[in-house]
Amino acid sequence: MEKVENFSTDKAKHYISWPVLALMCFVTVIGFDDLIYNFKNQGMGVITSWVLMLFLYVIPYSLMVGQLGSIFNHEGGGLSSWIRGTNGEFLGYFTAWTYWAASIPYVVDTANSVVVGIGWAVTGNSKFQDTISNSQFALWTLLTFVVFILVQSRFKRSLELLSMVGGIAMFGMTVLFVIMSISSLALGGHIATQPMNLGAIVPKFDLKYLTTVGLLIYAVNGCELIAPFVTKMKRPQTEFPKSMLMLVGMTAFLTIFGSFSLGIFFNAHHLPNDLKMNGSYYAFQALGQQYHVGNLFMYLFAWTEVFYLVALLAVLLDAMTRMLISDTGERYMPKFLRKTNAAGLPVNGYLLTCVLSGFILLLGIFLPDMNDIFNWLLNLNGIISPGVTCWIFYAFMRVRKNSAKYPSSYIFIKNDKLAWLVGFWALAVTAIATVFGIAPQDVAEFSTTWWYELIINIVAIIVLIGLGAILPLITRRENKYGQAFSRGQWSVMLILLIVAVVGGVYLGGTQLPNRGLWIAVEAILALFIIWLVGRKHGTVKH
């Protein structure tokens, strides 16, 4: 009966056209800030990097995502469902956790950008940043979290709409910048980067270059968000590749000509130190000066950025927490994190998000200045986000190892061996970029700040990922004893953890010889005491 019904209504079914899917994906993949970040890392050489990335990485990446989304469409096409379907329940849970953990630096970075954007939108310059300390910057960022967690439940739908409209407006501003920048040359404008020749756009492939590849991957990932829509296309086998080619074409235009446009206003050989934090505003300021309209373009961009980031932050805080709690179920997620209030909101999940976000902010608070905090957080995304993307290629390789078990309406490369090798290529590139991304950027190599950032990079990764392995152990204690720990145990362990983190961060900011060893000793000692406190089971509930 069901088959007959589906057949009779097939003509009336609403399908997503391939151009619409390409536009949906485009909004999730690239933005103006991504151009700024990677221009700062590689200068004009980033143009070559974008071309290589698009054809050797983005195309196979997006087409692999298409097949995975088609195979696991009955589970919504989420990343954790792909791993669960190919590797079992626990690895599916751990993928969901790492995906969530990767969102923590992203939302912190987004909140930072909100604070920076408001400063520019209100004052029209960067003076606001010069008047606040690192601790005040962290406090404003944390306050931003609290505000949006409080308001997101009431305005979620309108904020989702605002984020979509803001996203489209942001891309509109980016396209406007590219067109007007290149047009300014015809009006007598000059290119700041000299010499502008073929040699200028060829990057230097050295160790420093390898440390910046992760941020390129961070800029172009996100295709997995549109995976569930593959099965909503009328002829996915032929239409989905068209959609992805359109995506690559638009992304190529934006990245190549956008980077060239930045080279018009900024000398790629002598870039401002705060370009990652303020470069977008500087760029639109320069455009306004070129067209003799003052700060008009900068204000338009600043308010567009603020509204977009505000909506994005609220939606992210809600979506990432709900996804984690609902996707992992009762088997591995502790009860206290699955607890919801009368409105169905995972309040303790939000609290965990705020605590870990505060932890990330605390790690960076002893960096020299606000610009260093911003750059470090951004580069942390260039480590953790590509690391999570590895799961996609791993799932694809597992599928193509036994393709008969995973039928799909869309298939990327019919030859299984060749498809597996392409998946391995993407996994290897992403894994290498993740490892090299751990090395600090934007600071002098082997300086005090460099070593400090290296330490907090490693600490952040261990805490964010390691906590995902600890939670199932807490769940096991809950199932065995009724509750994992008593209230007193929770309080003591939390205080010890805070003291250990603050102590480790403080030691990292000192000039003590062998401070890395002292931090390791302090961390091991703190963990041992926490283990001693928590080893006895909590009071059993009756």
Coordinates of C-alpha atoms in Angstrom, one line a residue, residues 58-430:
V58 CA 36.7 20.3 -2.2
I59 CA 35.3 18.5 -5.2
P60 CA 36.1 14.9 -3.9
Y61 CA 35.1 16.0 -0.4
S62 CA 31.7 17.3 -1.4
L63 CA 30.9 14.3 -3.7
M64 CA 31.9 11.8 -0.9
V65 CA 29.5 13.7 1.4
G66 CA 26.8 13.3 -1.2
Q67 CA 27.1 9.5 -1.3
L68 CA 27.2 9.2 2.5
G69 CA 24.1 11.4 2.8
S70 CA 22.3 9.2 0.3
I71 CA 23.3 6.0 2.1
F72 CA 22.2 7.0 5.5
N73 CA 19.3 9.2 4.6
H74 CA 16.9 7.3 6.9
E75 CA 19.0 8.5 9.9
G76 CA 19.0 12.1 8.8
G77 CA 22.4 12.0 7.1
G78 CA 24.4 13.2 10.1
L79 CA 28.1 12.6 10.6
S80 CA 27.7 10.5 13.7
S81 CA 25.1 8.3 12.0
W82 CA 27.6 7.6 9.2
I83 CA 30.2 6.4 11.7
R84 CA 27.6 4.5 13.7
G85 CA 26.4 2.8 10.6
T86 CA 29.9 1.7 9.5
N87 CA 31.7 1.3 12.9
G88 CA 29.2 0.7 15.7
E89 CA 27.5 2.6 18.5
F90 CA 30.4 3.7 20.6
L91 CA 32.4 5.2 17.7
G92 CA 29.2 6.9 16.6
Y93 CA 28.9 8.5 20.0
F94 CA 32.5 9.5 20.1
T95 CA 32.1 11.1 16.6
A96 CA 29.1 13.1 17.9
W97 CA 31.2 14.2 20.9
T98 CA 34.2 15.3 18.8
Y99 CA 31.9 17.1 16.4
W100 CA 30.4 18.9 19.4
A101 CA 33.8 19.5 21.0
A102 CA 35.0 21.1 17.7
S103 CA 32.2 23.5 17.9
I104 CA 33.4 24.9 21.3
P105 CA 36.4 26.9 19.8
Y106 CA 34.1 27.9 16.9
V107 CA 31.4 29.4 19.2
V108 CA 34.0 31.1 21.4
D109 CA 35.6 32.6 18.2
T110 CA 32.2 33.7 17.0
A111 CA 31.4 35.3 20.4
N112 CA 34.8 37.1 20.2
S113 CA 33.9 38.3 16.7
V114 CA 30.6 39.6 18.0
V115 CA 32.4 41.8 20.6
V116 CA 34.9 43.0 17.9
G117 CA 32.1 43.7 15.5
I118 CA 30.1 45.7 18.0
G119 CA 33.1 47.8 18.7
W120 CA 33.6 48.6 15.1
A121 CA 29.8 49.2 14.4
V122 CA 29.5 51.6 17.3
T123 CA 32.8 53.5 17.2
G124 CA 33.8 53.1 13.5
N125 CA 37.4 52.1 14.4
S126 CA 39.4 49.7 16.5
K127 CA 39.8 52.0 19.6
F128 CA 37.4 49.9 21.6
Q129 CA 39.9 47.0 21.5
D130 CA 42.6 49.3 22.7
T131 CA 40.6 50.3 25.8
I132 CA 39.9 46.9 27.3
S133 CA 42.2 44.3 28.9
N134 CA 42.5 40.6 28.0
S135 CA 40.4 39.7 31.1
Q136 CA 37.7 42.3 30.1
F137 CA 37.7 40.9 26.6
A138 CA 37.2 37.4 28.0
L139 CA 34.5 38.6 30.4
W140 CA 32.6 40.4 27.5
T141 CA 32.8 37.2 25.5
L142 CA 31.5 35.0 28.3
L143 CA 28.7 37.5 29.0
T144 CA 27.8 37.2 25.3
F145 CA 27.4 33.4 25.8
V146 CA 25.1 33.8 28.8
V147 CA 22.9 36.4 27.1
F148 CA 22.3 34.2 24.0
I149 CA 21.7 31.1 26.0
L150 CA 19.0 33.0 27.9
V151 CA 17.3 34.4 24.8
Q152 CA 17.8 31.6 22.2
S153 CA 14.8 29.6 23.4
R154 CA 12.4 32.5 22.9
F155 CA 13.7 33.8 19.5
K156 CA 15.2 30.6 18.0
R157 CA 13.1 30.6 14.8
S158 CA 13.5 34.3 14.1
L159 CA 17.2 34.0 14.7
E160 CA 17.5 31.1 12.3
L161 CA 15.8 33.3 9.7
L162 CA 18.1 36.2 10.6
S163 CA 21.2 34.0 10.3
M164 CA 20.1 32.8 6.8
V165 CA 19.3 36.4 5.7
G166 CA 22.5 37.6 7.3
G167 CA 24.5 34.8 5.6
I168 CA 23.2 35.8 2.2
A169 CA 23.8 39.5 2.9
M170 CA 27.3 38.6 4.0
F171 CA 28.1 36.9 0.7
G172 CA 26.4 39.8 -1.1
M173 CA 28.9 42.2 0.7
T174 CA 31.8 39.9 -0.3
V175 CA 30.8 39.8 -4.0
L176 CA 30.3 43.6 -3.8
F177 CA 33.8 44.0 -2.4
V178 CA 35.3 41.9 -5.2
I179 CA 33.5 43.7 -8.0
M180 CA 34.1 47.2 -6.7
S181 CA 37.7 46.5 -5.8
I182 CA 38.6 45.3 -9.3
S183 CA 36.5 48.2 -10.8
S184 CA 38.5 50.7 -8.8
L185 CA 41.5 49.9 -10.9
A186 CA 39.7 51.2 -14.0
L187 CA 39.0 54.4 -12.1
G188 CA 42.7 55.1 -11.4
G189 CA 43.3 52.9 -8.4
H190 CA 46.6 51.2 -7.8
I191 CA 47.6 47.7 -6.6
A192 CA 49.3 47.9 -3.1
T193 CA 51.1 44.5 -3.6
Q194 CA 54.1 44.9 -5.8
P195 CA 55.4 43.2 -7.8
M196 CA 52.1 41.7 -8.9
N197 CA 53.3 38.9 -11.2
L198 CA 53.1 35.1 -11.4
G199 CA 55.8 34.7 -8.8
A200 CA 53.8 36.6 -6.3
I201 CA 50.9 34.1 -6.3
V202 CA 53.2 31.0 -5.9
P203 CA 53.4 30.1 -2.2
K204 CA 56.6 28.9 -0.5
F205 CA 55.9 25.2 0.4
D206 CA 57.8 24.9 3.7
L207 CA 57.0 24.0 7.3
K208 CA 55.2 27.3 7.9
Y209 CA 53.0 26.6 4.9
L210 CA 52.0 23.2 6.3
T211 CA 51.0 24.8 9.6
T212 CA 48.5 27.0 7.7
V213 CA 46.7 24.2 5.6
G214 CA 44.4 23.4 8.5
L215 CA 42.9 26.9 8.4
L216 CA 42.3 26.4 4.6
I217 CA 40.4 23.2 5.3
Y218 CA 38.5 24.9 8.2
A219 CA 37.5 27.6 5.6
V220 CA 36.0 25.1 3.1
N221 CA 34.5 22.4 5.2
G222 CA 30.8 22.2 6.1
C223 CA 29.5 20.3 3.1
E224 CA 28.2 17.6 5.4
L225 CA 25.5 20.0 6.6
I226 CA 23.7 19.6 3.2
A227 CA 24.1 15.8 3.0
P228 CA 20.4 15.1 4.1
F229 CA 19.2 17.0 1.1
V230 CA 20.8 14.7 -1.5
T231 CA 17.9 12.3 -1.4
K232 CA 15.5 15.2 -2.0
M233 CA 16.8 15.7 -5.5
K234 CA 14.9 14.2 -8.4
R235 CA 17.9 12.6 -10.1
P236 CA 20.8 12.8 -7.6
Q237 CA 23.1 10.7 -9.7
T238 CA 23.3 13.4 -12.3
E239 CA 22.1 16.5 -10.5
F240 CA 24.2 16.3 -7.4
P241 CA 27.6 16.5 -9.3
K242 CA 26.2 19.6 -11.2
S243 CA 25.3 21.2 -7.9
M244 CA 28.8 20.6 -6.5
L245 CA 30.5 21.9 -9.7
M246 CA 28.4 25.0 -9.4
L247 CA 29.5 25.3 -5.8
V248 CA 33.2 25.0 -6.8
G249 CA 32.7 27.6 -9.5
M250 CA 31.2 30.1 -7.1
T251 CA 33.8 29.4 -4.4
A252 CA 36.6 29.7 -7.0
F253 CA 35.4 33.1 -8.1
L254 CA 35.1 34.3 -4.5
T255 CA 38.4 32.9 -3.2
I256 CA 40.6 33.7 -6.2
F257 CA 39.2 37.2 -7.1
G258 CA 38.6 37.9 -3.4
S259 CA 42.3 37.3 -2.5
F260 CA 43.4 39.3 -5.5
S261 CA 41.1 42.2 -4.4
L262 CA 42.7 42.1 -0.9
G263 CA 46.1 42.4 -2.7
I264 CA 44.8 45.7 -4.2
F265 CA 44.3 47.4 -0.8
F266 CA 46.9 45.5 1.3
N267 CA 50.6 45.0 0.6
A268 CA 50.8 41.2 0.9
H269 CA 54.5 41.5 1.9
H270 CA 53.8 43.8 4.8
L271 CA 50.4 43.0 6.3
P272 CA 49.1 44.5 9.6
N273 CA 49.6 42.3 12.6
D274 CA 45.9 42.5 13.5
L275 CA 44.7 41.7 10.0
K276 CA 42.8 38.5 11.1
M277 CA 40.9 40.4 13.8
N278 CA 40.3 43.7 12.0
G279 CA 41.2 43.0 8.4
S280 CA 37.5 42.8 7.1
Y281 CA 36.8 46.3 8.5
Y282 CA 40.1 47.7 7.2
A283 CA 39.2 46.3 3.8
F284 CA 35.8 48.0 3.6
Q285 CA 37.2 51.2 5.0
A286 CA 39.8 51.2 2.2
L287 CA 37.0 50.5 -0.4
G288 CA 35.0 53.5 1.0
Q289 CA 38.0 55.7 0.7
Q290 CA 38.6 54.6 -2.8
Y291 CA 35.1 55.6 -3.8
H292 CA 35.1 58.7 -1.6
V293 CA 32.2 57.7 0.6
G294 CA 34.1 57.6 3.9
N295 CA 33.2 54.7 6.2
L296 CA 29.8 53.9 4.6
F297 CA 30.9 50.4 3.3
M298 CA 32.6 49.6 6.6
Y299 CA 29.5 50.4 8.6
L300 CA 27.3 48.4 6.3
F301 CA 29.7 45.5 6.7
A302 CA 30.0 45.9 10.4
W303 CA 26.3 45.8 11.1
T304 CA 25.8 43.0 8.7
E305 CA 28.5 41.0 10.5
V306 CA 27.1 41.7 13.9
F307 CA 23.5 40.7 13.0
Y308 CA 24.7 37.6 11.2
L309 CA 27.1 36.5 14.0
V310 CA 24.5 37.2 16.7
A311 CA 22.0 34.9 15.0
L312 CA 24.6 32.3 14.2
L313 CA 25.9 32.2 17.8
A314 CA 22.4 31.7 19.2
V315 CA 21.5 29.0 16.8
L316 CA 24.9 27.3 17.2
L317 CA 24.6 27.2 21.0
D318 CA 21.2 25.6 20.8
A319 CA 21.8 23.2 17.9
M320 CA 25.2 21.9 19.0
T321 CA 23.9 21.1 22.5
R322 CA 20.7 19.5 21.4
M323 CA 22.5 17.5 18.8
L324 CA 24.9 16.0 21.3
I325 CA 22.3 15.2 23.9
S326 CA 19.7 13.7 21.5
D327 CA 22.2 11.9 19.2
T328 CA 24.1 10.0 21.8
G329 CA 21.1 8.6 23.7
E330 CA 21.1 7.0 27.2
R331 CA 23.9 4.5 26.7
Y332 CA 26.9 6.8 26.9
M333 CA 25.6 10.2 28.0
P334 CA 25.2 10.8 31.7
K335 CA 21.7 11.6 33.1
F336 CA 22.6 15.0 34.4
L337 CA 23.6 16.1 30.9
R338 CA 20.3 14.7 29.4
K339 CA 18.2 16.5 32.0
T340 CA 15.8 19.0 30.5
N341 CA 13.7 21.8 32.1
A342 CA 9.9 22.4 31.7
A343 CA 10.6 23.9 28.2
G344 CA 12.5 20.9 27.1
L345 CA 15.9 22.7 27.1
P346 CA 19.0 20.7 28.1
V347 CA 20.0 23.2 30.8
N348 CA 23.0 21.2 32.1
G349 CA 24.2 20.7 28.5
Y350 CA 24.2 24.5 28.1
L351 CA 26.1 24.8 31.4
L352 CA 28.7 22.4 30.1
T353 CA 29.0 24.5 26.9
C354 CA 29.5 27.6 29.0
V355 CA 32.1 25.9 31.3
L356 CA 34.2 24.6 28.5
S357 CA 33.9 27.9 26.6
G358 CA 35.1 29.6 29.8
F359 CA 37.9 27.1 30.0
I360 CA 39.1 27.9 26.5
L361 CA 38.9 31.6 27.2
L362 CA 40.9 31.1 30.4
L363 CA 43.7 29.3 28.5
G364 CA 44.2 32.4 26.3
I365 CA 43.8 35.1 28.9
F366 CA 47.6 35.2 29.6
L367 CA 48.6 35.8 26.0
P368 CA 50.2 39.2 25.4
D369 CA 47.2 41.1 24.0
M370 CA 43.7 40.8 22.6
N371 CA 44.9 40.3 19.1
D372 CA 46.9 37.2 20.2
I373 CA 43.8 35.8 21.9
F374 CA 41.8 36.2 18.7
N375 CA 44.5 34.7 16.5
W376 CA 45.1 31.8 18.8
L377 CA 41.3 30.9 19.0
L378 CA 41.1 31.1 15.3
N379 CA 44.1 28.8 14.8
L380 CA 42.7 26.4 17.3
N381 CA 39.7 26.0 15.0
G382 CA 42.3 25.2 12.3
I383 CA 43.4 22.2 14.4
I384 CA 40.2 20.7 15.8
S385 CA 37.8 21.3 12.9
P386 CA 39.9 19.5 10.3
G387 CA 40.5 16.7 12.8
V388 CA 36.8 16.1 13.0
T389 CA 36.5 16.2 9.2
C390 CA 38.7 13.1 9.2
W391 CA 35.7 11.1 10.3
I392 CA 33.9 11.8 7.0
F393 CA 36.7 10.3 4.9
Y394 CA 37.1 7.4 7.3
A395 CA 33.3 6.6 6.9
F396 CA 33.6 6.8 3.2
M397 CA 36.5 4.4 3.1
R398 CA 34.6 1.9 5.2
V399 CA 31.6 2.2 2.9
R400 CA 33.6 1.6 -0.3
K401 CA 35.4 -1.3 1.4
N402 CA 32.1 -3.1 1.4
S403 CA 29.9 -1.2 -1.1
A404 CA 27.4 -4.0 -1.6
K405 CA 26.3 -3.5 2.1
Y406 CA 25.6 0.2 1.5
P407 CA 23.4 0.8 -1.5
S408 CA 23.1 4.4 -2.6
S409 CA 21.0 6.4 -5.1
Y410 CA 24.2 8.5 -5.8
I411 CA 27.6 6.9 -6.2
F412 CA 30.9 8.9 -6.3
I413 CA 33.3 6.9 -8.6
K414 CA 31.9 3.5 -9.5
N415 CA 35.2 1.7 -9.1
D416 CA 35.5 0.8 -5.4
K417 CA 39.3 0.6 -5.2
L418 CA 39.8 4.0 -6.9
A419 CA 37.1 5.6 -4.7
W420 CA 38.8 4.1 -1.5
L421 CA 42.1 5.6 -2.6
V422 CA 40.5 9.0 -3.1
G423 CA 39.0 8.8 0.4
F424 CA 42.4 7.8 1.8
W425 CA 44.0 10.8 0.0
A426 CA 41.5 13.2 1.6
L427 CA 42.0 11.6 5.0
A428 CA 45.8 11.7 4.8
V429 CA 45.8 15.4 3.7
T430 CA 43.4 16.4 6.5

